[in-house]
mmCIF file of C-alpha atoms and ligand atoms in Angstrom:
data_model
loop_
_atom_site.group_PDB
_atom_site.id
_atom_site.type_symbol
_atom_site.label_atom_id
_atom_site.label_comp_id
_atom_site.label_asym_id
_atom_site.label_seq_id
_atom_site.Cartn_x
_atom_site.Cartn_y
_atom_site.Cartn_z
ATOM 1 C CA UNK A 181 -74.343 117.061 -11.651
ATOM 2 C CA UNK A 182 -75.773 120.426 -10.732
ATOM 3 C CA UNK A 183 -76.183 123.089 -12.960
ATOM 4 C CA UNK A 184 -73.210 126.178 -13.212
ATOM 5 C CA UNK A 185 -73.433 128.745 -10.862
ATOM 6 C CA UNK A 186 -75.030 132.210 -12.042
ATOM 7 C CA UNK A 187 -72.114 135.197 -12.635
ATOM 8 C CA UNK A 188 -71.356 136.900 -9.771
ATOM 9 C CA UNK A 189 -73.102 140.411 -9.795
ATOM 10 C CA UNK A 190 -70.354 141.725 -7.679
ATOM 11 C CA UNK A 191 -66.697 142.031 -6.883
ATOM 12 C CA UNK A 192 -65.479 138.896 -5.623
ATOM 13 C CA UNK A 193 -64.050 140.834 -2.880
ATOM 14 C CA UNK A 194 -67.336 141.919 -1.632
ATOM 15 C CA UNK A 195 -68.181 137.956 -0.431
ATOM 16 C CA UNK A 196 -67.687 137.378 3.367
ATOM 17 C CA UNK A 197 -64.856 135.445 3.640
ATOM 18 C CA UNK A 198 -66.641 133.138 5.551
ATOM 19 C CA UNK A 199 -70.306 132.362 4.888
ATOM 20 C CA UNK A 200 -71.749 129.796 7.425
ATOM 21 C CA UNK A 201 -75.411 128.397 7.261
ATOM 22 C CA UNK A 202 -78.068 126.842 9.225
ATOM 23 C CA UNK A 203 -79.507 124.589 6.477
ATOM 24 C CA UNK A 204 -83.667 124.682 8.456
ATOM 25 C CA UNK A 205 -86.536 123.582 6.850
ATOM 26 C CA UNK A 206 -85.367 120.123 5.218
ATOM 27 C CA UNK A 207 -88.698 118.499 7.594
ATOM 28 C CA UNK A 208 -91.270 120.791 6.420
ATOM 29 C CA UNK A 209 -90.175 120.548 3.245
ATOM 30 C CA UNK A 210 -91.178 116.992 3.047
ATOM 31 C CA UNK A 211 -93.955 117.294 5.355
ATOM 32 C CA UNK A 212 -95.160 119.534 3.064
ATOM 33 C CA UNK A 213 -95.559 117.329 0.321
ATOM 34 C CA UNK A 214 -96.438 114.078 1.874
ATOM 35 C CA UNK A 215 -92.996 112.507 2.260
ATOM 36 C CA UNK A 216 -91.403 111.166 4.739
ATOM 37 C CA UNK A 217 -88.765 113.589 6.484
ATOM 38 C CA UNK A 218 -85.795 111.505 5.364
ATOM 39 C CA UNK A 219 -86.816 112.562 1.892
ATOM 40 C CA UNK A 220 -86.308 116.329 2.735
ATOM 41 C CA UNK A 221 -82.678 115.624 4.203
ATOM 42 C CA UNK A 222 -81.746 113.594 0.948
ATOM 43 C CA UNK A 223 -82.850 117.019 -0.716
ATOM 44 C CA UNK A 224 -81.388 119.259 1.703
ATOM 45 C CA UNK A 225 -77.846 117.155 0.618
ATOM 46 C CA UNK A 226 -78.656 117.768 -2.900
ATOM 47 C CA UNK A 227 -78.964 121.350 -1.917
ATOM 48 C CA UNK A 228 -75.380 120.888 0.086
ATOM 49 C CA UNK A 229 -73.846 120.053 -3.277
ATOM 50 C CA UNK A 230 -75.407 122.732 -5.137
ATOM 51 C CA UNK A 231 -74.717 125.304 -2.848
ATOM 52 C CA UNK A 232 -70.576 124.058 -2.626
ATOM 53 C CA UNK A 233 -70.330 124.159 -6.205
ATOM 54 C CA UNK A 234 -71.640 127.745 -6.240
ATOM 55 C CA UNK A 235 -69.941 129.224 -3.382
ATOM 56 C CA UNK A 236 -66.992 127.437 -4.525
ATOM 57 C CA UNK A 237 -67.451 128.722 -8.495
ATOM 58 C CA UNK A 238 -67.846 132.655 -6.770
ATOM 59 C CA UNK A 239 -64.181 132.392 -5.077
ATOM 60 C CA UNK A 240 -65.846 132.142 -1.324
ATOM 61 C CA UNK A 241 -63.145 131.610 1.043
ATOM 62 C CA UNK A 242 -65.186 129.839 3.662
ATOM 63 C CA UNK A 243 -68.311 127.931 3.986
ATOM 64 C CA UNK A 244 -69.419 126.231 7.034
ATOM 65 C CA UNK A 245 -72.453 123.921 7.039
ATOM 66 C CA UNK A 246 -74.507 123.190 10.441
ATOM 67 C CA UNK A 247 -75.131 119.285 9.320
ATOM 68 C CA UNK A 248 -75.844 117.743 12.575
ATOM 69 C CA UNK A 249 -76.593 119.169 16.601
ATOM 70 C CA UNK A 250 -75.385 117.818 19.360
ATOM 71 C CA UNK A 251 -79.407 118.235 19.988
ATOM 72 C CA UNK A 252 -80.200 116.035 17.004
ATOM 73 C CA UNK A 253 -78.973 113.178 18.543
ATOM 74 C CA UNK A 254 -82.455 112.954 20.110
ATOM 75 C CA UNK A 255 -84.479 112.973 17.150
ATOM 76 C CA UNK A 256 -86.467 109.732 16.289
ATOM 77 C CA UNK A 257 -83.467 106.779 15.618
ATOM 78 C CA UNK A 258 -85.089 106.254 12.175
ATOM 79 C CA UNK A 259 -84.181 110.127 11.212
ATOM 80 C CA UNK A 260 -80.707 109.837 12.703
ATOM 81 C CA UNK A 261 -79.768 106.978 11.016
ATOM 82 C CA UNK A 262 -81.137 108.441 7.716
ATOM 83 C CA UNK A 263 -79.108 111.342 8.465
ATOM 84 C CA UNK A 264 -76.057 109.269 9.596
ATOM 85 C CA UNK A 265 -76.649 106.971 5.685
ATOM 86 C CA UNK A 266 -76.830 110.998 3.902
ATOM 87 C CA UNK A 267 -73.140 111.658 5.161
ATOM 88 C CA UNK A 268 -71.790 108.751 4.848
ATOM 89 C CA UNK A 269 -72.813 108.783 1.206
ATOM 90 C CA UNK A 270 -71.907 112.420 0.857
ATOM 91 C CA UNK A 271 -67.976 111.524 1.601
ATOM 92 C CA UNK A 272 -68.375 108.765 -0.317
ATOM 93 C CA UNK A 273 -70.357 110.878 -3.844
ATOM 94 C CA UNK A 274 -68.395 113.685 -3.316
ATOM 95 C CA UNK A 275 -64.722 112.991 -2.571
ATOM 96 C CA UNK A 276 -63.884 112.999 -5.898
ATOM 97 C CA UNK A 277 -65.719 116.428 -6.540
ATOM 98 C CA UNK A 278 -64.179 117.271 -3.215
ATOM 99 C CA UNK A 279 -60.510 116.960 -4.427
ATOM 100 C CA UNK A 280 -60.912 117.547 -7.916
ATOM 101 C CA UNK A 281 -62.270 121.445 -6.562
ATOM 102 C CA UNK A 282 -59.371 121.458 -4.669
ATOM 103 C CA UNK A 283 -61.557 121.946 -1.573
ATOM 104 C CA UNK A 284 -60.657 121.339 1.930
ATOM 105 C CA UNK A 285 -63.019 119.512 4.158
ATOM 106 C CA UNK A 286 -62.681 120.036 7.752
ATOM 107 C CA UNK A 287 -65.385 118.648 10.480
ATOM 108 C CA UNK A 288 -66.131 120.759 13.883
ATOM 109 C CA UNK A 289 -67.649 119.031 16.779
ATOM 110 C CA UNK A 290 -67.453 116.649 19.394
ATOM 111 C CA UNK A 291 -67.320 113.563 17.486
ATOM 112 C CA UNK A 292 -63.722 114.662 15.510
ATOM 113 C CA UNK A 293 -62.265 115.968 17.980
ATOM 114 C CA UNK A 294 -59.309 114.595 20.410
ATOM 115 C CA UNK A 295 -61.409 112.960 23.362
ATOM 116 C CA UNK A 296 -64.305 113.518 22.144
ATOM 117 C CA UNK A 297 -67.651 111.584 22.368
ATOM 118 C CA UNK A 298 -67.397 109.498 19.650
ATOM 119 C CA UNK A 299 -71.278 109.403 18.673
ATOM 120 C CA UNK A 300 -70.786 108.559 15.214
ATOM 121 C CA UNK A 301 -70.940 105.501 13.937
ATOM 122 C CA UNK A 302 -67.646 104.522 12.408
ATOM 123 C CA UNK A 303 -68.787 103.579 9.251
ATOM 124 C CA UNK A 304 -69.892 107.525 9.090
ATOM 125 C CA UNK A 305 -66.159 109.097 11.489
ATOM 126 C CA UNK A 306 -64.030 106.536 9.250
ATOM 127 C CA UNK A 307 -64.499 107.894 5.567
ATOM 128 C CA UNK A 308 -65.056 111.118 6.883
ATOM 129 C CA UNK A 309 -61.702 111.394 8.775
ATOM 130 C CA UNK A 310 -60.029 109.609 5.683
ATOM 131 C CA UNK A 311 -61.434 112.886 3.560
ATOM 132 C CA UNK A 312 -60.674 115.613 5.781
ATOM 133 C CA UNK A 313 -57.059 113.821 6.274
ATOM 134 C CA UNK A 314 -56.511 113.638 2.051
ATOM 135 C CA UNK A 315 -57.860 116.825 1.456
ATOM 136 C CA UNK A 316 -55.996 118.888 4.514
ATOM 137 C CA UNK A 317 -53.936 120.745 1.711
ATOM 138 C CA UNK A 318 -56.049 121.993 -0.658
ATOM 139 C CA UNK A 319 -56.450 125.316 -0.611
ATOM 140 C CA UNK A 320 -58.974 126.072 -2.982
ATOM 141 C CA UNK A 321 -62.457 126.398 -0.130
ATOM 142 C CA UNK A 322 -62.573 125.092 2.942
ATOM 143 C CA UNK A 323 -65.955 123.182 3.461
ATOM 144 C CA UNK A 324 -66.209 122.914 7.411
ATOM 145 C CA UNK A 325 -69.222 120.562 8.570
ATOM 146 C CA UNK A 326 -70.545 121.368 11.909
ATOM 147 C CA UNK A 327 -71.406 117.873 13.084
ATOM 148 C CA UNK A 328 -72.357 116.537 16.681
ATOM 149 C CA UNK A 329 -72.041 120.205 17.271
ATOM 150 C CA UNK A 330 -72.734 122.354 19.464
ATOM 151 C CA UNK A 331 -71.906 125.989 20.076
ATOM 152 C CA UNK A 332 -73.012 125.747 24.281
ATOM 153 C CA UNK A 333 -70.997 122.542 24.312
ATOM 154 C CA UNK A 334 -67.794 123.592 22.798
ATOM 155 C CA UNK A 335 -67.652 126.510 24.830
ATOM 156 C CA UNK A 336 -68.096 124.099 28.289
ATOM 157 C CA UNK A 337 -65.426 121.984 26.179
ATOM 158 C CA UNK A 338 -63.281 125.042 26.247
ATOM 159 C CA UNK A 339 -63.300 126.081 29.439
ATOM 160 C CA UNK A 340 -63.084 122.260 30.645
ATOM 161 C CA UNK A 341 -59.432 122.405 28.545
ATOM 162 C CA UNK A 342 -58.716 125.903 30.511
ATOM 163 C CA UNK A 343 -59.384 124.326 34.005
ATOM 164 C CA UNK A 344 -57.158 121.867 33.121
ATOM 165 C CA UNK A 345 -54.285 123.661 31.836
ATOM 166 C CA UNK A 346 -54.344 126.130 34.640
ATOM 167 C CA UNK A 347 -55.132 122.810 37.244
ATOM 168 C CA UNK A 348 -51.864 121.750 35.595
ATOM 169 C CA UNK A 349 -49.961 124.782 36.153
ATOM 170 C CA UNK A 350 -49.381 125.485 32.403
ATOM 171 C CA UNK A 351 -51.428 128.756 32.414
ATOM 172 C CA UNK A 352 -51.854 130.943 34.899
ATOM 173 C CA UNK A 353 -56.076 132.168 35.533
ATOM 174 C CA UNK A 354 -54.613 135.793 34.449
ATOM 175 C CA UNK A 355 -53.631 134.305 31.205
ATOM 176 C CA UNK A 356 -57.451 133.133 30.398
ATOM 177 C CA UNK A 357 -58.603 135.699 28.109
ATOM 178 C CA UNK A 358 -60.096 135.787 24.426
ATOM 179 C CA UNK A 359 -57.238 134.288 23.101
ATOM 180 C CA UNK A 360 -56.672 131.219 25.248
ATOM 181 C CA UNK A 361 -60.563 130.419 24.842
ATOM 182 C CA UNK A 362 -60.367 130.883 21.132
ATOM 183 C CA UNK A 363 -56.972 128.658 21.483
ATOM 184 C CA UNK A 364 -59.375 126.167 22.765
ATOM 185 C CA UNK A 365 -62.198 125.945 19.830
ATOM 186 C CA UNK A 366 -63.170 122.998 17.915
ATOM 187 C CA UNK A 367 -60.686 124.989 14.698
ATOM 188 C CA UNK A 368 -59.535 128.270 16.549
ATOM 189 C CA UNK A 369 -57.579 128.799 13.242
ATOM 190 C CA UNK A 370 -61.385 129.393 11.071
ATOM 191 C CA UNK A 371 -61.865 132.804 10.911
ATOM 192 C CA UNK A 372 -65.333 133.694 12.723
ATOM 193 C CA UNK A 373 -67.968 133.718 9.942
ATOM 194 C CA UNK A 374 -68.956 137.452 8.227
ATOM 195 C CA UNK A 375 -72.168 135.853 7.303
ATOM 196 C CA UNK A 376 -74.817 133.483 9.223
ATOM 197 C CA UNK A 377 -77.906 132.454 7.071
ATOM 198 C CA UNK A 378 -81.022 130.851 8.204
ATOM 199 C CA UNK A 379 -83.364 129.339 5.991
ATOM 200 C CA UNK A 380 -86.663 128.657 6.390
ATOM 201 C CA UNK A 381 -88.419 131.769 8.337
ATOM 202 C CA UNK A 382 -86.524 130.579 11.887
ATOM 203 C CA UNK A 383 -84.816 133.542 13.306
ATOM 204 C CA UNK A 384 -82.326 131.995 16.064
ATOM 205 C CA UNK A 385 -78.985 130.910 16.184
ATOM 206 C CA UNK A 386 -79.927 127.003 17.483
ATOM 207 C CA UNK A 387 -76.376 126.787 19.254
ATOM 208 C CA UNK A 388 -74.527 127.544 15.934
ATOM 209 C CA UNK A 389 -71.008 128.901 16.368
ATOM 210 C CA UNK A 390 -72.324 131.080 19.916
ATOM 211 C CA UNK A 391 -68.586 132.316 20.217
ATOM 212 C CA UNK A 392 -67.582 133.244 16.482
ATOM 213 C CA UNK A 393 -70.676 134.731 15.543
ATOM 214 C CA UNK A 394 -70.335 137.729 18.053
ATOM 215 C CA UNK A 395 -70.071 140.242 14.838
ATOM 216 C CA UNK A 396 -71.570 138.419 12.116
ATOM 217 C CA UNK A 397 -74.159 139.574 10.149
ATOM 218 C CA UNK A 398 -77.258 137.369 9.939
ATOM 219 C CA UNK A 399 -79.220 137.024 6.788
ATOM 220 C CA UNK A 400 -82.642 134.830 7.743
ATOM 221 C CA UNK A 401 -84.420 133.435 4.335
ATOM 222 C CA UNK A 402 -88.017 132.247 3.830
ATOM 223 C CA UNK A 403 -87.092 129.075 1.831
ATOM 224 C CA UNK A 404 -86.528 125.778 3.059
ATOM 225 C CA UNK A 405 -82.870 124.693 2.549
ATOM 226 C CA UNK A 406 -83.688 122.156 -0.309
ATOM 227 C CA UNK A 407 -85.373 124.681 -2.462
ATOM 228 C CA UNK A 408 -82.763 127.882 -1.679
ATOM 229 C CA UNK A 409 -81.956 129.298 -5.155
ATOM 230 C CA UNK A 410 -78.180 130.591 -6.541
ATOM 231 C CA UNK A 411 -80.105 133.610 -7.215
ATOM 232 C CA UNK A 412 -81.691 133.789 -3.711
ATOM 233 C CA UNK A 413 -78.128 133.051 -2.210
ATOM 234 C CA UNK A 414 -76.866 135.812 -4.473
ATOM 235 C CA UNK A 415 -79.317 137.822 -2.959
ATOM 236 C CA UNK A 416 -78.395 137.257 0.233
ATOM 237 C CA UNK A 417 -74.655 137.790 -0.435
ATOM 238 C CA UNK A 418 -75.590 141.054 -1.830
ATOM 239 C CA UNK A 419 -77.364 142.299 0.896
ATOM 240 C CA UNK A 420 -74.607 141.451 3.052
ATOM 241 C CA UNK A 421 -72.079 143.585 0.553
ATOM 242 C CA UNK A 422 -74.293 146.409 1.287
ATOM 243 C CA UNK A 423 -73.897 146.163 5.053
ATOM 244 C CA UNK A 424 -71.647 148.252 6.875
ATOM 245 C CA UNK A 425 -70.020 146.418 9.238
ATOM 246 C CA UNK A 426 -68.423 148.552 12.647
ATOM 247 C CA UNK A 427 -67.324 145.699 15.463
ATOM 248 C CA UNK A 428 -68.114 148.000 18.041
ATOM 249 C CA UNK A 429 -66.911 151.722 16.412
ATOM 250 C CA UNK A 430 -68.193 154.509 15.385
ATOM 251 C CA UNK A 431 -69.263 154.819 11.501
ATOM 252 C CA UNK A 432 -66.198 157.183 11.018
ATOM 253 C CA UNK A 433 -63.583 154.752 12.059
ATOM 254 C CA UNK A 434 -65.284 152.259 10.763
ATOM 255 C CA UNK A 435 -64.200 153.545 7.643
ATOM 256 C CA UNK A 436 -61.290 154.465 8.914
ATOM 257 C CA UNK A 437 -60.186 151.176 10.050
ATOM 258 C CA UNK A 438 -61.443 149.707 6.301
ATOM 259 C CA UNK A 439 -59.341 151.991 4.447
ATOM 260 C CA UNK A 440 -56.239 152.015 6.419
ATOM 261 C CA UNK A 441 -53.222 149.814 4.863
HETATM 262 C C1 FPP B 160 -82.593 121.028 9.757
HETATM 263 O O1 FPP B 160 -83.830 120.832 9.116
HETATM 264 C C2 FPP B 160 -81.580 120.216 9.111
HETATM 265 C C3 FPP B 160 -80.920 119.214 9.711
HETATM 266 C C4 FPP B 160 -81.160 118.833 11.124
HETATM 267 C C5 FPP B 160 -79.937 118.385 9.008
HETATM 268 C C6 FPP B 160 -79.262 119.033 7.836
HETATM 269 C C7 FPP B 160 -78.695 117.954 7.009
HETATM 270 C C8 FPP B 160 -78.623 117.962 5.655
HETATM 271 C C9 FPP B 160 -78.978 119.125 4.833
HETATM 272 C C10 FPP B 160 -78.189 116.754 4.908
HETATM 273 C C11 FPP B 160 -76.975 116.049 5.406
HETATM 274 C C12 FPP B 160 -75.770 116.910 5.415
HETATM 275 C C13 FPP B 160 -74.700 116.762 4.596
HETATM 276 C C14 FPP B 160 -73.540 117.692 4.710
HETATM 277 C C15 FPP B 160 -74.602 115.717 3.585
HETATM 278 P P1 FPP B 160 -85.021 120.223 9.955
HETATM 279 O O2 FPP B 160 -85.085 118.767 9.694
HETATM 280 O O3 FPP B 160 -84.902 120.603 11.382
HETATM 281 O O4 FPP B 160 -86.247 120.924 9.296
HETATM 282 P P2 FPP B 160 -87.623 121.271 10.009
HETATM 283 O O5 FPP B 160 -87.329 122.416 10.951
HETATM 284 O O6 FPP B 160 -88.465 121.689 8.858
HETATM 285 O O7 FPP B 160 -88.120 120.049 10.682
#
């Protein structure tokens, strides 16, 4: 059982409503100190469960967690399948936590989704679909899991779905616009993130969320994921409450726009 989440230094209302997070640095972590890299994504997933119960005790609305690439697939089998046993006992450790927090669990990528590529191993897409099924009405967090993702391949994934619909005559080309791409997302119904944090010194995006990040803020830690702190995430969270955020405007409307009803 991790330990209770630090107060809040803030108003609540000053979180992003959606915090996701590239969780680097779970290799070099164990590298690091002589273990084998399986060992740094079994404490990257105690890390996951920390960093739940925290964002979960602050009132966050959203947290998305990049779990697994579509790139990963090519890592070394051994380090997939470790990967693949860490998830499988994650649904299995945490359900109860899961639905006693009232959280919703929701999975983007290939794997979940209709016709997709169904790269998972079913021991791993079973309990995993069971849990996103029996907690689809809690409304307390939603906990997405990027998994088989990608953010280049569910864009082509989108369009594909486009071509078809307008190949089918139920959209017409002048109909494709942000909306009817968004319509076509992975969960077009997430709101985009506020937030995107990196840990461990790597400042890209790695095909995270290419399409909903377009005015998110990006907060890039030193840490490795396994050792990220509550009060380094609180940091981070502050920083972002600080931010003035403009989609495009000038300062003035900015403000504007904030304050209007
Ligand atoms: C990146 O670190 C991390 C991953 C590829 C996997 C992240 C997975 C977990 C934290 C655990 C499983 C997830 C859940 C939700 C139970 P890296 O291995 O690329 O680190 P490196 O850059 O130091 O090699």
């Amino acid at each position: 059982m991790s330990a209770a989440a630090p107060p809040l230094p803030f108003e609540a209302s000053r979180l992003p409503a959606h915090l996701a997070v590239i969780m680097d640095g779970n290799g070099r972590w164990a590298e690091a100190r002589g273990l084998p890299r399986a060992a740094g994504h079994r404490a990257g997933t105690e890390g996951v469960n920390r960093v739940v119960r925290w964002c979960r005790e602050w009132g966050l609305r959203h947290l998305t967690l990049y779990a697994f690439s579509e790139q990963n697939w090519g890592r070394p089998e051994e380090e997939v399948g470790a990967l693949m046993s860490l998830l499988a006992e994650y649904v299995r450790e945490q359900r109860a936590e899961i639905l006693a927090r009232r959280i919703r669990l929701r999975v983007i990528g290939d794997d979940l989704a209709p016709n997709g590529a169904g790269r998972l191993p079913g021991w791993v897409r079973a309990p995993l679909r069971a849990l996103v099924e029996e907690s689809a009405r809690n409304e307390g967090m939603t906990l997405t899991l990027a998994l088989s993702y990608g953010g280049r391949e569910e864009l082509a994934r989108a369009a594909r779905l486009l071509a078809e619909d307008v190949a089918a005559g139920r959209l017409r080309p002048e109909e494709v616009g942000e909306g009817a791409v968004r319509a076509r997302l992975y969960a077009p119904d997430l709101p985009d993130p506020d937030l995107v944090l990196r840990t461990s010194g790597e400042r890209r995006l790695s095909n995270f969320l290419l399409w909903q990040s377009a005015y998110a803020e990006l907060c890039f830690l030193d840490c490795a994921w396994p050792e990220l702190t509550a009060e380094e995430l609180l940091a981070a969270l502050q920083q972002f409450a600080a931010r003035e955020r403009r989609f495009g405007l000038t300062g003035a409307q900015a403000r504007a726009a904030r304050a209007a009803p």
